[in-house]
C-alpha cells in the first residue's frame, strides 16, 4: 500500500503584515526580540480550471498571515480556520542567521506535543513559527516559516484505491448535512469527527469528544475529517499529520485504521452538475515501535524557499513602500 | 509629487458631498447606501467576498463601520495579460458584439468588438512583437540602457515565467542571507510530498520563443506561473462609484512589484487607468488601482442595456452549462454573444455567475428593471475586461 504523502503548507504573507510589523517594531517591540503571538489562517484547497487547456490547476496550499494577525481577537475570514503561531523578530541580520533554529523549532513542537498530552486540546495542532528580520530602511523583510508536524514511524499507508471522491461514501444529502452543521460551529472547526447514525443521518463533533462521540458507534460508521488546504488530488494537506499524531497518541487502540475525509467544500456546489470536491480515503498504520504516548515523535516542517532549499525567504517591498520609488512610478 | 496629488485628491473627496439620491440608472453612479446594499448582495451570493473594517483611523463615516470595503483573497491569475497582446494576426478573430437584442441590432451603432474570440494561448512573444511590452518602464533594473528589442524580449520571458527574466525584478539573489541549513531536518521525510513538476499544458509548447529556448532552465518554462491577487472594492466618494484595488503575489507568495502587476492588466489600461496608489483604508499600504473616472459612464451603458433588454435577460437565463474546451467555448460563444457582452471569458465560471445572477434577480426584472443590488456583480464583469487574466469574475468556480 502506498505511503501517504502530505502537501506542505506554504506561507502567504500579505504586505499589510509587514506594515504592521514595522509599526510593532518601532512602537512596541523596539529592541526586544521576545516572541510575539501571531495568528494565521488557511482555507480549503482551491483549484481553478484553465480556460485554455481545460486542466484543473491546484492553487498552492497557503497559510495566510495579514494585517489583523497581531490582534488578540483574531477572527479568520469566511470559510477559513485560524492557526496560532509565534513570531520572533531579530534585530540584526547576524542574529537572524545565528539564531538557534533547532531549539526554536523544538520548543514549538514540544508546545504542540505537551498540549496534546496534557490538555487533550486540539487548539495548538496547527501551530506555526515565524522568524523575521525587518530591514526597515530598505523595506526588506527576511522571514522563515516553520509548520511543525510530527513524523509517524512507521508511516501511514493508504489503501490501494487511494483518495476517492467523497460521494463514493457519502451521498450529497449527507455532505450537505455536514456542511450545514459545520456552518453552525463558531469558531469554525479545522477538524471534526463524523458519525453516521442507524437511520442514515450524520452528525459531527469536535475531535476532543472522540471517546464519548464514538462510544456506541461501529468503526465503519466513523470518519475523521479535516479542512484540507491542499487541492492536490493525491496529497492531503499538512494539518492532517498532527491530527493523526493526536489521535495515535491519545487513542492508540482504535486508531490504527481510520477513514479520513478531506473536507474541501466550504460551499455547497451551486448546481448538481458541479461535483463535491471533498475526498475520502482509508489510512492504516502499523504498530508503533515506541510507545506513542510517552516520547515526543520527531517533527519536521521548515518551509523551503523558492529555490527549493531550506532557507529563509525575503519580501522586498521597496517597490511598494519606498517613497522615492513610488514617486518615480507615479510620473 | 505623488504625495501632493494624494493630498489634493483627499481634499477634493472631503469637499465633495455624499451622493444622496439614487442615480444609478441615470448616471451609473451609486450612493453609499446602494454600495452597501450591492455589497451585501455580492457577499450573500458569492461568499468569497467579505466586508472589511479597514484601518480604524481611515474609517469613512458615510459607510457602516464594519462595512468599509469588500475584499476577496487569493484570486487566481494563470497567465499574463501580455500573453493576450493583440496583433494584426488576431484580426480574423474579431467579432462584433451588440448590446441590443436581435430586434434592434446595431440600431445605434453601439456594437463592441470582441477580440481573441475562441482563440488559444498566444505565441506572440520575443523581440519582434515586444513593442507593447517594452513600454513598461524598467524602473530599477540594470536594463535601462538596453535596446527596446532586448528589453521587450526580457519582459516577454518574464511573462512566461522563465528564470532568466526574473532577477532584475524580484530580488537580488545576493541579498538572500547565505543560510541554507539542510541539516535542520534529518534527511528527507518520506511522508512529505515533493513539490510536483506540473504537467505541461498543451499551449505551453507553442509558447517557446527563441528567447525561451536559450534559457538556462527550459524545464521551468513549462510551469504555469499561477499568481494570486487580493482584490478590494472600495467606494469612491468623489466619483460615486466602486473602485477596485489589487495586491498580487507570485506562485511563491512573494508580493508582486508594480511592474509585475502591470503585466496582468490589459495593455490599454496599464499605466493609463491603472496606477499604484495608497490604499485608502490603510495607513501605509500601496496597491494597484483602476482609476474610477470612466466607471460611471461605462456602468451606465451596461446597466441601460441590461435593464432594457428583457429578451436578452431571458436568453441569458437559459444559458447552457459552459463547455470546457476552447472549441466548445467557441460554439457556445456564438449563441451567447447577444446576451452577455463580457462573457468571452466565460468557459464555465463566468456563465454560471451570469446564470446565477440572472435567476436571482430574474423575478423582479419585469417590474422594476435591474435592481441596484446587482450593481457590483455587473461591475465585476466590467473590471474583468480590464484585468483579463485575473479571474475576479469566477466567484462560483471554487
XYZ file of C-alpha atoms in Angstrom:
729
model
C 0.000 0.000 0.000
C 1.351 3.416 -0.904
C 2.621 5.779 1.749
C 0.532 8.854 2.360
C 2.444 11.951 1.387
C 1.343 15.252 2.790
C 1.421 18.510 0.873
C 3.349 21.049 2.989
C 1.805 24.370 3.799
C 3.305 27.341 2.111
C 3.233 30.771 3.618
C 1.448 33.701 2.084
C 2.297 36.965 3.769
C 0.086 39.871 2.910
C 2.125 43.069 2.584
C -0.089 44.576 5.274
C 1.579 42.249 7.796
C 4.965 43.788 7.075
C 3.495 47.236 7.568
C 2.104 46.110 10.911
C 5.402 44.500 11.848
C 7.226 47.754 11.080
C 4.842 49.635 13.370
C 5.131 46.970 16.039
C 8.902 47.012 15.847
C 9.163 50.786 16.099
C 6.429 51.458 18.636
C 6.210 48.384 20.839
C 8.990 45.861 20.421
C 11.817 48.319 19.887
C 14.953 46.295 20.597
C 13.175 43.379 22.196
C 13.306 40.100 20.369
C 10.778 38.358 22.584
C 8.332 36.014 20.946
C 5.076 37.641 19.877
C 1.868 35.682 19.423
C 0.538 35.770 15.886
C -2.425 34.272 14.083
C -2.730 32.876 10.632
C -5.459 31.191 8.686
C -5.919 28.678 5.956
C -8.865 27.716 3.871
C -9.951 24.714 1.871
C -7.680 23.944 -1.050
C -8.848 25.527 -4.233
C -8.293 24.695 -7.819
C -9.019 26.646 -10.910
C -9.803 25.463 -14.374
C -7.505 26.780 -17.029
C -9.780 28.182 -19.675
C -7.321 27.500 -22.426
C -6.158 23.991 -21.709
C -9.159 22.827 -19.706
C -6.906 21.489 -16.980
C -7.715 21.696 -13.339
C -4.868 23.565 -11.679
C -4.480 23.380 -7.919
C -3.549 26.537 -6.148
C -0.836 26.299 -3.505
C -1.973 25.348 -0.013
C -1.377 28.575 1.757
C -1.257 29.610 5.339
C -2.030 33.310 5.231
C -0.956 35.970 7.677
C -2.163 39.515 7.256
C -2.925 42.866 8.782
C -5.020 41.559 11.662
C -2.659 38.714 12.564
C -1.377 40.531 15.644
C -4.831 41.236 17.021
C -5.959 39.343 20.070
C -9.494 38.795 18.874
C -8.423 37.457 15.517
C -11.276 36.032 13.502
C -10.495 34.208 10.288
C -12.432 35.218 7.200
C -15.362 33.212 5.958
C -14.520 29.627 5.122
C -11.099 29.620 6.726
C -9.836 28.428 10.079
C -7.240 30.029 12.279
C -3.846 28.760 13.342
C -1.848 30.148 16.216
C 1.812 30.865 15.979
C 4.829 32.618 17.344
C 6.693 35.430 15.689
C 10.254 36.110 16.665
C 11.767 39.226 15.206
C 15.518 39.656 15.329
C 17.301 42.969 15.465
C 20.122 42.278 13.079
C 20.646 40.002 10.142
C 23.537 38.424 12.012
C 21.293 37.471 14.907
C 18.742 36.181 12.450
C 21.354 33.992 10.826
C 22.909 32.840 14.044
C 19.687 32.025 15.833
C 19.431 28.509 17.190
C 16.675 27.445 14.867
C 16.663 23.854 16.005
C 15.964 24.968 19.553
C 13.220 27.342 18.463
C 11.627 24.665 16.345
C 11.833 22.038 19.058
C 10.315 24.435 21.531
C 7.290 24.884 19.273
C 6.998 21.171 18.605
C 7.192 20.499 22.338
C 4.435 23.044 22.946
C 2.201 21.239 20.498
C 3.015 17.864 21.985
C 2.539 18.970 25.591
C -0.793 20.409 24.661
C -1.870 17.114 23.130
C -0.792 15.021 26.094
C -1.708 17.310 28.965
C -4.828 19.144 27.893
C -6.084 16.855 25.125
C -6.922 20.030 23.270
C -6.612 20.377 19.515
C -6.145 24.131 19.707
C -2.390 24.008 19.162
C -2.265 21.386 16.411
C -1.793 23.923 13.656
C 0.865 25.874 15.453
C 3.492 27.634 13.362
C 6.695 29.551 13.919
C 7.801 32.630 12.048
C 11.228 34.164 12.458
C 11.870 37.514 10.862
C 14.383 40.236 10.383
C 12.965 43.549 9.208
C 15.349 45.804 7.348
C 13.193 48.865 7.822
C 15.423 51.248 5.920
C 15.486 49.137 2.793
C 11.904 47.857 3.110
C 13.157 44.312 3.060
C 11.794 41.587 5.263
C 13.618 38.311 5.754
C 11.434 35.599 7.098
C 11.225 31.901 7.608
C 8.176 29.894 8.480
C 8.056 26.519 10.182
C 4.993 24.347 10.451
C 5.924 21.623 12.943
C 4.412 18.261 12.095
C 5.068 15.002 13.864
C 6.560 12.186 11.890
C 4.747 8.913 12.197
C 7.009 5.864 12.488
C 6.064 3.738 10.632
C 4.414 5.982 8.078
C 0.717 5.981 7.287
C -0.399 3.966 4.298
C -3.434 4.497 2.177
C -5.499 1.688 0.711
C -4.720 0.869 -2.883
C -7.729 2.635 -4.286
C -6.291 5.891 -2.956
C -8.244 9.072 -2.417
C -11.709 8.893 -3.863
C -14.476 11.388 -4.273
C -16.370 11.788 -1.052
C -19.565 10.921 -2.910
C -18.343 7.294 -3.053
C -19.104 7.007 0.655
C -21.448 9.876 1.396
C -24.304 10.955 -0.811
C -24.950 14.632 -1.431
C -27.582 14.797 1.253
C -25.134 13.679 3.882
C -22.469 16.045 2.596
C -24.986 18.873 2.691
C -25.850 17.928 6.246
C -22.174 18.010 7.197
C -21.812 21.376 5.537
C -24.814 22.765 7.373
C -23.581 21.516 10.743
C -20.106 22.895 10.112
C -21.598 26.241 9.357
C -23.236 26.297 12.749
C -19.879 25.957 14.507
C -18.227 29.032 15.874
C -15.313 29.333 15.687
C -15.103 27.118 12.607
C -13.624 23.676 13.214
C -10.334 22.848 11.494
C -11.019 19.150 12.069
C -14.009 17.215 13.247
C -15.498 13.770 13.698
C -18.346 12.378 11.650
C -20.704 9.689 12.859
C -23.346 8.015 10.744
C -26.433 7.022 12.644
C -28.518 3.930 12.048
C -31.177 5.910 10.214
C -28.636 7.302 7.774
C -28.261 10.660 9.459
C -24.840 12.198 10.010
C -23.565 14.109 12.990
C -20.334 15.953 13.589
C -18.433 16.752 16.755
C -15.120 18.329 17.759
C -12.173 15.933 17.844
C -11.833 16.362 21.620
C -15.020 14.322 22.069
C -13.526 11.267 20.354
C -14.213 8.690 23.071
C -17.719 9.812 24.002
C -18.877 10.577 20.473
C -17.733 7.237 19.089
C -18.567 5.222 22.225
C -21.500 3.396 20.690
C -20.636 3.758 17.018
C -19.235 0.867 14.966
C -15.871 1.634 13.317
C -17.296 1.592 9.802
C -19.602 4.465 10.702
C -16.764 6.639 11.944
C -14.947 9.179 9.822
C -12.244 11.650 10.764
C -12.457 14.865 8.788
C -10.302 17.946 8.449
C -10.426 21.127 6.427
C -7.912 20.387 3.722
C -5.793 23.260 2.411
C -4.416 21.027 -0.316
C -6.224 20.838 -3.625
C -3.852 18.182 -4.907
C -5.930 15.057 -5.509
C -3.266 12.674 -4.220
C -1.641 14.585 -1.348
C -3.648 15.576 1.699
C -2.718 18.807 3.415
C -0.191 19.246 6.209
C -2.715 19.709 9.073
C -3.707 16.048 8.819
C -0.293 14.981 10.148
C -0.739 16.465 13.574
C -4.345 15.368 13.713
C -3.241 11.779 13.116
C -0.460 12.166 15.675
C -3.013 13.460 18.158
C -5.325 10.502 17.637
C -2.492 7.975 17.774
C -1.124 9.453 20.972
C -4.424 9.575 22.834
C -6.356 6.649 21.413
C -3.738 4.128 20.246
C -6.098 1.141 20.457
C -8.719 2.301 17.998
C -6.856 4.441 15.520
C -4.642 2.079 13.550
C -7.177 2.227 10.741
C -9.012 5.441 10.012
C -11.391 6.635 7.389
C -10.367 10.195 6.601
C -12.418 12.823 4.856
C -10.527 15.669 3.220
C -13.102 18.398 3.527
C -12.845 20.972 0.770
C -16.445 22.045 0.238
C -16.712 25.316 2.090
C -19.631 25.997 -0.239
C -22.350 23.615 -1.283
C -21.992 23.125 -5.046
C -24.153 25.706 -6.785
C -25.739 23.202 -9.137
C -25.992 19.410 -9.340
C -23.558 19.454 -12.278
C -20.751 20.742 -10.126
C -19.204 17.869 -8.168
C -18.379 17.915 -4.488
C -14.659 18.483 -4.089
C -14.072 16.612 -0.834
C -12.200 13.326 -0.947
C -12.187 10.276 1.235
C -9.655 7.538 1.866
C -8.824 4.835 4.365
C -5.495 5.116 6.116
C -3.712 2.438 8.090
C -0.608 2.451 10.208
C 1.473 -0.381 11.620
C 2.217 -0.860 15.287
C 4.484 1.864 16.513
C 7.998 0.946 17.541
C 7.852 3.261 20.536
C 5.057 3.862 22.962
C 3.277 6.732 21.239
C 2.052 8.304 24.451
C 5.421 8.661 26.114
C 8.061 10.089 23.845
C 7.562 13.032 21.567
C 7.963 11.924 17.970
C 10.402 13.866 15.851
C 8.948 16.767 13.943
C 9.624 18.344 10.574
C 8.282 21.395 8.862
C 10.681 24.222 7.993
C 9.406 25.833 4.872
C 11.620 25.685 1.818
C 12.417 28.838 -0.074
C 11.504 29.353 -3.746
C 14.765 27.681 -4.754
C 13.598 24.526 -3.014
C 16.256 24.776 -0.298
C 15.820 25.017 3.400
C 16.429 28.697 3.799
C 14.720 31.971 4.554
C 12.654 33.973 2.131
C 12.796 37.649 1.534
C 9.978 40.043 0.772
C 11.262 43.142 -0.932
C 8.602 45.775 -0.504
C 10.714 48.680 -1.679
C 8.736 48.992 -4.917
C 5.533 49.267 -2.902
C 6.793 51.218 0.128
C 9.836 53.306 -0.736
C 8.611 56.900 -1.228
C 11.232 57.688 -3.853
C 10.395 54.617 -5.890
C 6.707 55.374 -5.652
C 7.277 58.909 -6.795
C 9.103 57.644 -9.851
C 6.251 55.261 -10.549
C 3.630 57.992 -10.306
C 5.028 60.156 -13.092
C 4.735 64.822 -6.257
C 2.536 61.862 -5.661
C 2.109 62.901 -2.052
C 0.812 66.302 -3.101
C -1.508 64.702 -5.593
C -2.839 62.312 -2.991
C -3.408 65.230 -0.633
C -5.289 67.130 -3.306
C -7.457 64.135 -4.009
C -8.145 63.718 -0.318
C -9.237 67.365 -0.035
C -11.361 67.083 -3.142
C -13.009 63.991 -1.809
C -13.564 65.641 1.551
C -15.308 68.571 -0.079
C -17.495 66.632 -2.447
C -20.877 65.885 -0.927
C -22.091 62.384 -0.255
C -24.453 61.330 -3.006
C -27.912 61.082 -1.533
C -30.458 60.199 -4.185
C -30.348 57.124 -6.291
C -28.827 57.852 -9.681
C -27.571 54.505 -10.757
C -29.806 54.124 -13.764
C -29.308 57.674 -14.993
C -25.585 58.089 -14.385
C -24.216 54.728 -13.407
C -23.296 56.188 -10.012
C -24.452 54.809 -6.708
C -24.953 56.143 -3.217
C -23.055 54.697 -0.242
C -26.291 53.010 0.858
C -26.587 51.383 -2.531
C -22.937 50.374 -2.373
C -23.641 48.630 0.915
C -26.781 47.005 -0.495
C -24.956 45.809 -3.603
C -22.070 44.659 -1.442
C -24.399 42.727 0.841
C -25.872 41.018 -2.169
C -22.427 40.134 -3.517
C -21.310 38.764 -0.152
C -24.501 36.778 0.190
C -24.366 35.371 -3.318
C -20.623 34.799 -3.509
C -19.206 34.244 -0.031
C -15.621 34.541 -1.270
C -16.263 38.246 -0.869
C -16.267 39.665 2.634
C -16.714 43.075 4.204
C -13.722 44.558 5.989
C -13.357 47.269 8.571
C -10.026 48.568 7.403
C -7.777 50.786 9.480
C -9.706 52.443 12.297
C -8.194 55.847 11.556
C -9.337 55.679 7.940
C -12.970 54.882 8.555
C -15.341 56.655 6.242
C -18.310 57.909 8.179
C -20.794 57.579 5.332
C -20.333 53.798 5.367
C -21.098 51.427 8.256
C -18.025 50.873 10.417
C -17.881 47.156 9.722
C -18.655 47.531 6.009
C -15.967 49.831 4.767
C -14.792 47.849 1.782
C -15.122 44.461 0.136
C -12.293 42.026 -0.260
C -11.667 38.639 -1.819
C -8.325 36.943 -1.370
C -6.295 34.582 -3.455
C -7.935 35.214 -6.800
C -6.018 33.085 -9.296
C -4.317 34.543 -12.323
C -2.962 31.863 -14.604
C -1.447 33.886 -17.398
C -0.089 37.302 -18.036
C -2.326 39.744 -19.856
C 0.629 40.464 -22.096
C 0.124 36.977 -23.487
C -3.179 38.251 -24.805
C -1.414 41.084 -26.600
C -3.319 41.941 -29.698
C -1.742 41.958 -33.118
C -2.843 42.040 -36.729
C -2.903 38.286 -36.893
C -5.782 38.288 -34.480
C -7.981 40.371 -36.666
C -9.744 37.302 -38.001
C -10.791 36.514 -34.504
C -12.657 39.736 -34.070
C -16.341 39.622 -33.631
C -18.899 42.343 -33.310
C -20.946 42.204 -30.184
C -24.119 44.090 -29.757
C -25.737 45.012 -26.510
C -29.069 45.359 -28.200
C -31.290 42.360 -28.649
C -31.720 40.946 -32.114
C -34.740 43.108 -32.954
C -32.912 46.386 -32.758
C -29.487 45.068 -33.517
C -26.980 47.745 -34.342
C -29.649 50.418 -34.486
C -27.492 52.912 -32.718
C -24.171 51.566 -33.872
C -23.167 50.624 -30.380
C -21.501 47.298 -31.006
C -18.488 46.130 -29.137
C -15.621 44.423 -30.765
C -14.749 41.156 -29.197
C -11.213 40.115 -29.882
C -9.455 36.821 -29.356
C -12.694 35.018 -29.929
C -12.234 31.338 -29.346
C -8.546 31.508 -29.549
C -5.959 29.530 -27.681
C -2.908 30.823 -25.909
C -0.845 33.341 -27.716
C 2.525 32.606 -29.169
C 3.484 36.172 -29.708
C 6.498 36.804 -27.613
C 10.016 37.810 -28.164
C 11.735 40.778 -29.649
C 9.690 41.387 -32.752
C 6.374 41.679 -31.025
C 7.715 43.101 -27.851
C 6.879 46.698 -28.638
C 3.911 46.874 -26.346
C 5.699 45.224 -23.505
C 8.736 47.387 -23.845
C 6.706 50.438 -22.911
C 6.702 49.287 -19.339
C 9.396 51.355 -17.741
C 12.142 49.326 -16.218
C 12.464 51.394 -13.116
C 15.158 49.647 -11.228
C 16.727 47.105 -13.443
C 20.142 47.371 -14.989
C 18.306 47.104 -18.278
C 17.744 50.817 -18.710
C 20.393 51.133 -21.344
C 19.443 48.037 -23.257
C 17.724 48.464 -26.551
C 13.999 48.115 -26.756
C 14.013 44.789 -28.521
C 16.069 43.061 -25.890
C 14.023 44.539 -23.117
C 10.819 43.536 -24.750
C 12.171 40.065 -25.064
C 13.152 40.036 -21.432
C 9.751 41.194 -20.360
C 8.261 38.549 -22.576
C 10.422 35.937 -20.975
C 9.467 37.193 -17.567
C 5.846 36.904 -18.506
C 6.448 33.313 -19.492
C 7.702 32.527 -16.057
C 11.261 31.750 -17.009
C 14.029 32.190 -14.540
C 16.008 34.452 -16.793
C 13.653 37.387 -16.750
C 13.172 37.320 -13.052
C 16.278 38.514 -11.313
C 16.134 42.197 -12.055
C 12.529 42.399 -10.969
C 12.105 40.322 -7.919
C 15.118 40.113 -5.730
C 18.789 40.447 -5.871
C 19.919 36.934 -5.213
C 22.968 38.297 -3.401
C 20.661 39.781 -0.832
C 19.361 36.499 0.425
C 21.342 35.743 3.511
C 23.576 32.848 2.811
C 21.982 30.368 5.111
C 20.865 27.147 3.664
C 20.520 24.872 6.576
C 19.831 21.493 5.186
C 20.953 19.947 8.431
C 17.910 21.352 10.199
C 15.975 18.261 9.405
C 17.427 14.815 9.491
C 17.269 13.629 5.978
C 14.276 13.636 3.709
C 10.936 12.964 5.257
C 9.283 10.261 3.199
C 5.821 11.479 4.080
C 6.414 14.971 2.756
C 5.070 15.429 -0.702
C 7.735 16.757 -3.002
C 6.774 19.827 -4.970
C 5.445 18.385 -8.169
C 6.539 19.377 -11.603
C 3.201 20.219 -13.019
C 2.374 18.631 -16.298
C 2.828 20.766 -19.328
C -0.272 22.476 -20.545
C -0.663 21.832 -24.253
C -0.485 25.506 -25.028
C 2.922 25.889 -23.480
C 4.734 24.098 -26.247
C 3.650 26.807 -28.588
C 4.986 29.446 -26.300
C 8.609 28.557 -26.679
C 10.195 31.519 -28.308
C 13.851 31.841 -29.290
C 14.450 33.581 -26.004
C 12.943 30.714 -24.103
C 14.992 28.188 -25.987
C 18.186 29.819 -24.824
C 17.020 29.976 -21.254
C 19.184 28.186 -18.723
C 16.172 26.446 -17.229
C 13.964 25.339 -20.083
C 12.100 22.876 -17.910
C 10.887 25.607 -15.656
C 9.387 27.462 -18.580
C 6.647 24.902 -18.826
C 5.373 25.625 -15.369
C 2.281 27.653 -15.317
C 3.038 30.631 -13.133
C -0.088 30.920 -11.062
C -0.241 34.282 -9.421
C -2.863 35.153 -6.902
C -4.433 38.500 -6.196
C -6.211 40.083 -3.291
C -8.937 42.210 -4.801
C -10.536 45.020 -2.840
C -13.553 47.114 -3.795
C -13.915 50.460 -2.076
C -16.454 53.220 -2.521
C -15.055 56.311 -4.186
C -16.907 59.271 -2.814
C -15.799 61.725 -5.482
C -16.705 59.605 -8.483
C -19.579 57.934 -6.649
C -18.648 54.539 -7.996
C -16.920 51.476 -6.630
C -13.182 51.340 -7.116
C -11.001 48.276 -7.488
C -7.629 47.686 -5.835
C -5.209 44.850 -6.455
C -2.398 43.321 -4.430
C -0.616 40.483 -6.176
C 1.552 37.558 -5.167
C 3.631 35.272 -7.310
C 3.461 31.492 -7.057
C 5.799 31.549 -4.047
C 3.706 34.025 -2.138
C 6.129 36.894 -2.754
C 4.392 40.233 -3.295
C 4.476 41.421 -6.884
C 6.160 44.653 -7.846
C 4.181 47.298 -9.722
C 5.942 46.302 -12.936
C 4.807 42.730 -12.493
C 1.262 43.760 -11.695
C 1.094 45.738 -14.903
C 1.747 42.503 -16.792
C -1.684 41.351 -15.692
C -3.507 44.415 -16.872
C -4.576 44.740 -20.449
C -2.209 46.978 -22.369
C -4.884 49.581 -22.989
C -5.199 50.261 -19.304
C -1.782 49.666 -17.744
C -0.244 52.991 -16.716
C -3.228 54.896 -18.011
C -6.164 53.923 -15.879
C -4.294 51.627 -13.534
C -1.825 53.177 -11.149
C -0.170 52.363 -7.851
C -1.687 54.442 -5.092
C -2.010 54.431 -1.316
C -4.890 52.188 -0.382
C -7.482 54.432 1.192
C -8.387 52.151 4.064
C -4.860 51.557 5.275
C -2.322 53.901 6.766
C 0.592 52.706 4.721
C -0.389 50.065 2.192
C 0.097 50.662 -1.511
C -1.981 48.887 -4.099
C -2.669 48.968 -7.796
C -5.952 50.660 -8.504
C -8.188 51.056 -11.510
C -8.963 54.740 -11.743
C -12.714 55.222 -11.471
C -13.147 58.261 -13.714
C -14.815 56.288 -16.509
C -16.624 53.761 -14.370
C -19.876 55.671 -14.179
C -20.326 56.107 -17.910
C -19.430 52.520 -18.701
C -21.664 51.219 -15.954
C -24.493 53.422 -17.148
C -24.226 51.936 -20.600
C -24.149 48.372 -19.315
C -26.991 48.939 -16.884
C -29.142 50.567 -19.544
C -28.663 47.619 -21.816
C -29.352 45.112 -19.112
C -32.365 46.998 -17.991
C -33.938 47.427 -21.383
C -33.295 44.111 -22.978
C -35.555 41.799 -21.079
C -35.285 39.469 -24.030
C -31.563 39.267 -23.555
C -32.052 38.515 -19.908
C -34.351 35.653 -20.684
C -31.867 34.257 -23.121
C -29.166 34.514 -20.509
C -31.278 32.611 -18.054
C -31.472 29.726 -20.479
C -27.726 29.812 -20.904
C -26.436 26.253 -21.251
C -23.685 24.987 -18.971
C -20.296 26.027 -20.240
C -18.097 23.946 -22.468
C -14.660 23.329 -21.125
C -12.515 23.156 -24.200
C -11.845 26.156 -26.333
C -13.627 24.690 -29.320
C -16.758 24.130 -27.307
C -16.414 27.588 -25.932
C -16.360 28.912 -29.441
C -19.644 27.259 -30.222
C -21.390 28.499 -27.162
C -19.966 31.917 -27.725
C -21.850 32.215 -30.971
C -25.099 31.675 -29.167
C -24.085 33.778 -26.340
C -22.760 36.914 -27.839
C -26.053 38.694 -27.924
C -26.722 38.018 -24.341
C -23.681 38.979 -22.440
C -21.019 41.166 -23.886
C -18.356 40.355 -21.325
C -18.748 36.637 -21.349
C -15.911 35.929 -23.722
C -14.117 34.904 -20.576
C -16.831 32.535 -19.748
C -15.965 28.964 -20.312
C -17.898 27.806 -17.352
C -17.452 30.040 -14.398
C -18.457 33.348 -15.884
C -21.566 31.930 -17.372
C -22.630 30.307 -14.184
C -22.210 33.591 -12.433
C -24.411 35.172 -15.042
C -26.933 32.410 -14.805
C -26.941 32.562 -11.030
C -27.221 36.311 -11.138
C -29.963 36.215 -13.709
C -32.004 33.675 -11.821
C -31.524 35.553 -8.594
C -32.698 38.854 -9.901
C -34.995 37.439 -12.513
C -38.343 37.743 -10.809
C -38.103 41.440 -10.266
C -36.756 42.163 -13.682
C -40.046 42.750 -15.404
C -41.400 45.009 -12.714
C -38.687 47.459 -11.856
C -35.840 46.616 -14.164
C -32.377 45.900 -12.837
C -32.056 46.309 -9.112
C -29.170 48.143 -7.589
C -28.156 45.042 -5.638
C -26.887 43.839 -8.909
C -24.520 46.685 -9.442
C -21.370 45.065 -8.139
C -21.967 41.806 -9.991
C -22.119 43.794 -13.208
C -19.206 45.923 -12.092
C -17.044 42.830 -11.728
C -17.778 41.825 -15.298
C -16.567 45.221 -16.371
C -13.412 45.001 -14.260
C -12.753 41.586 -15.761
C -12.269 43.281 -19.108
C -9.525 45.469 -17.680
C -7.706 42.647 -15.936
C -8.491 39.832 -18.368
C -6.376 37.122 -16.770
C -7.321 37.754 -13.148
C -10.411 35.725 -12.514
C -12.247 38.326 -10.453
C -15.428 37.098 -12.005
C -15.074 33.398 -11.268
C -16.832 33.766 -7.987
C -18.606 30.452 -8.267
C -15.842 28.327 -9.653
C -14.161 27.429 -6.373
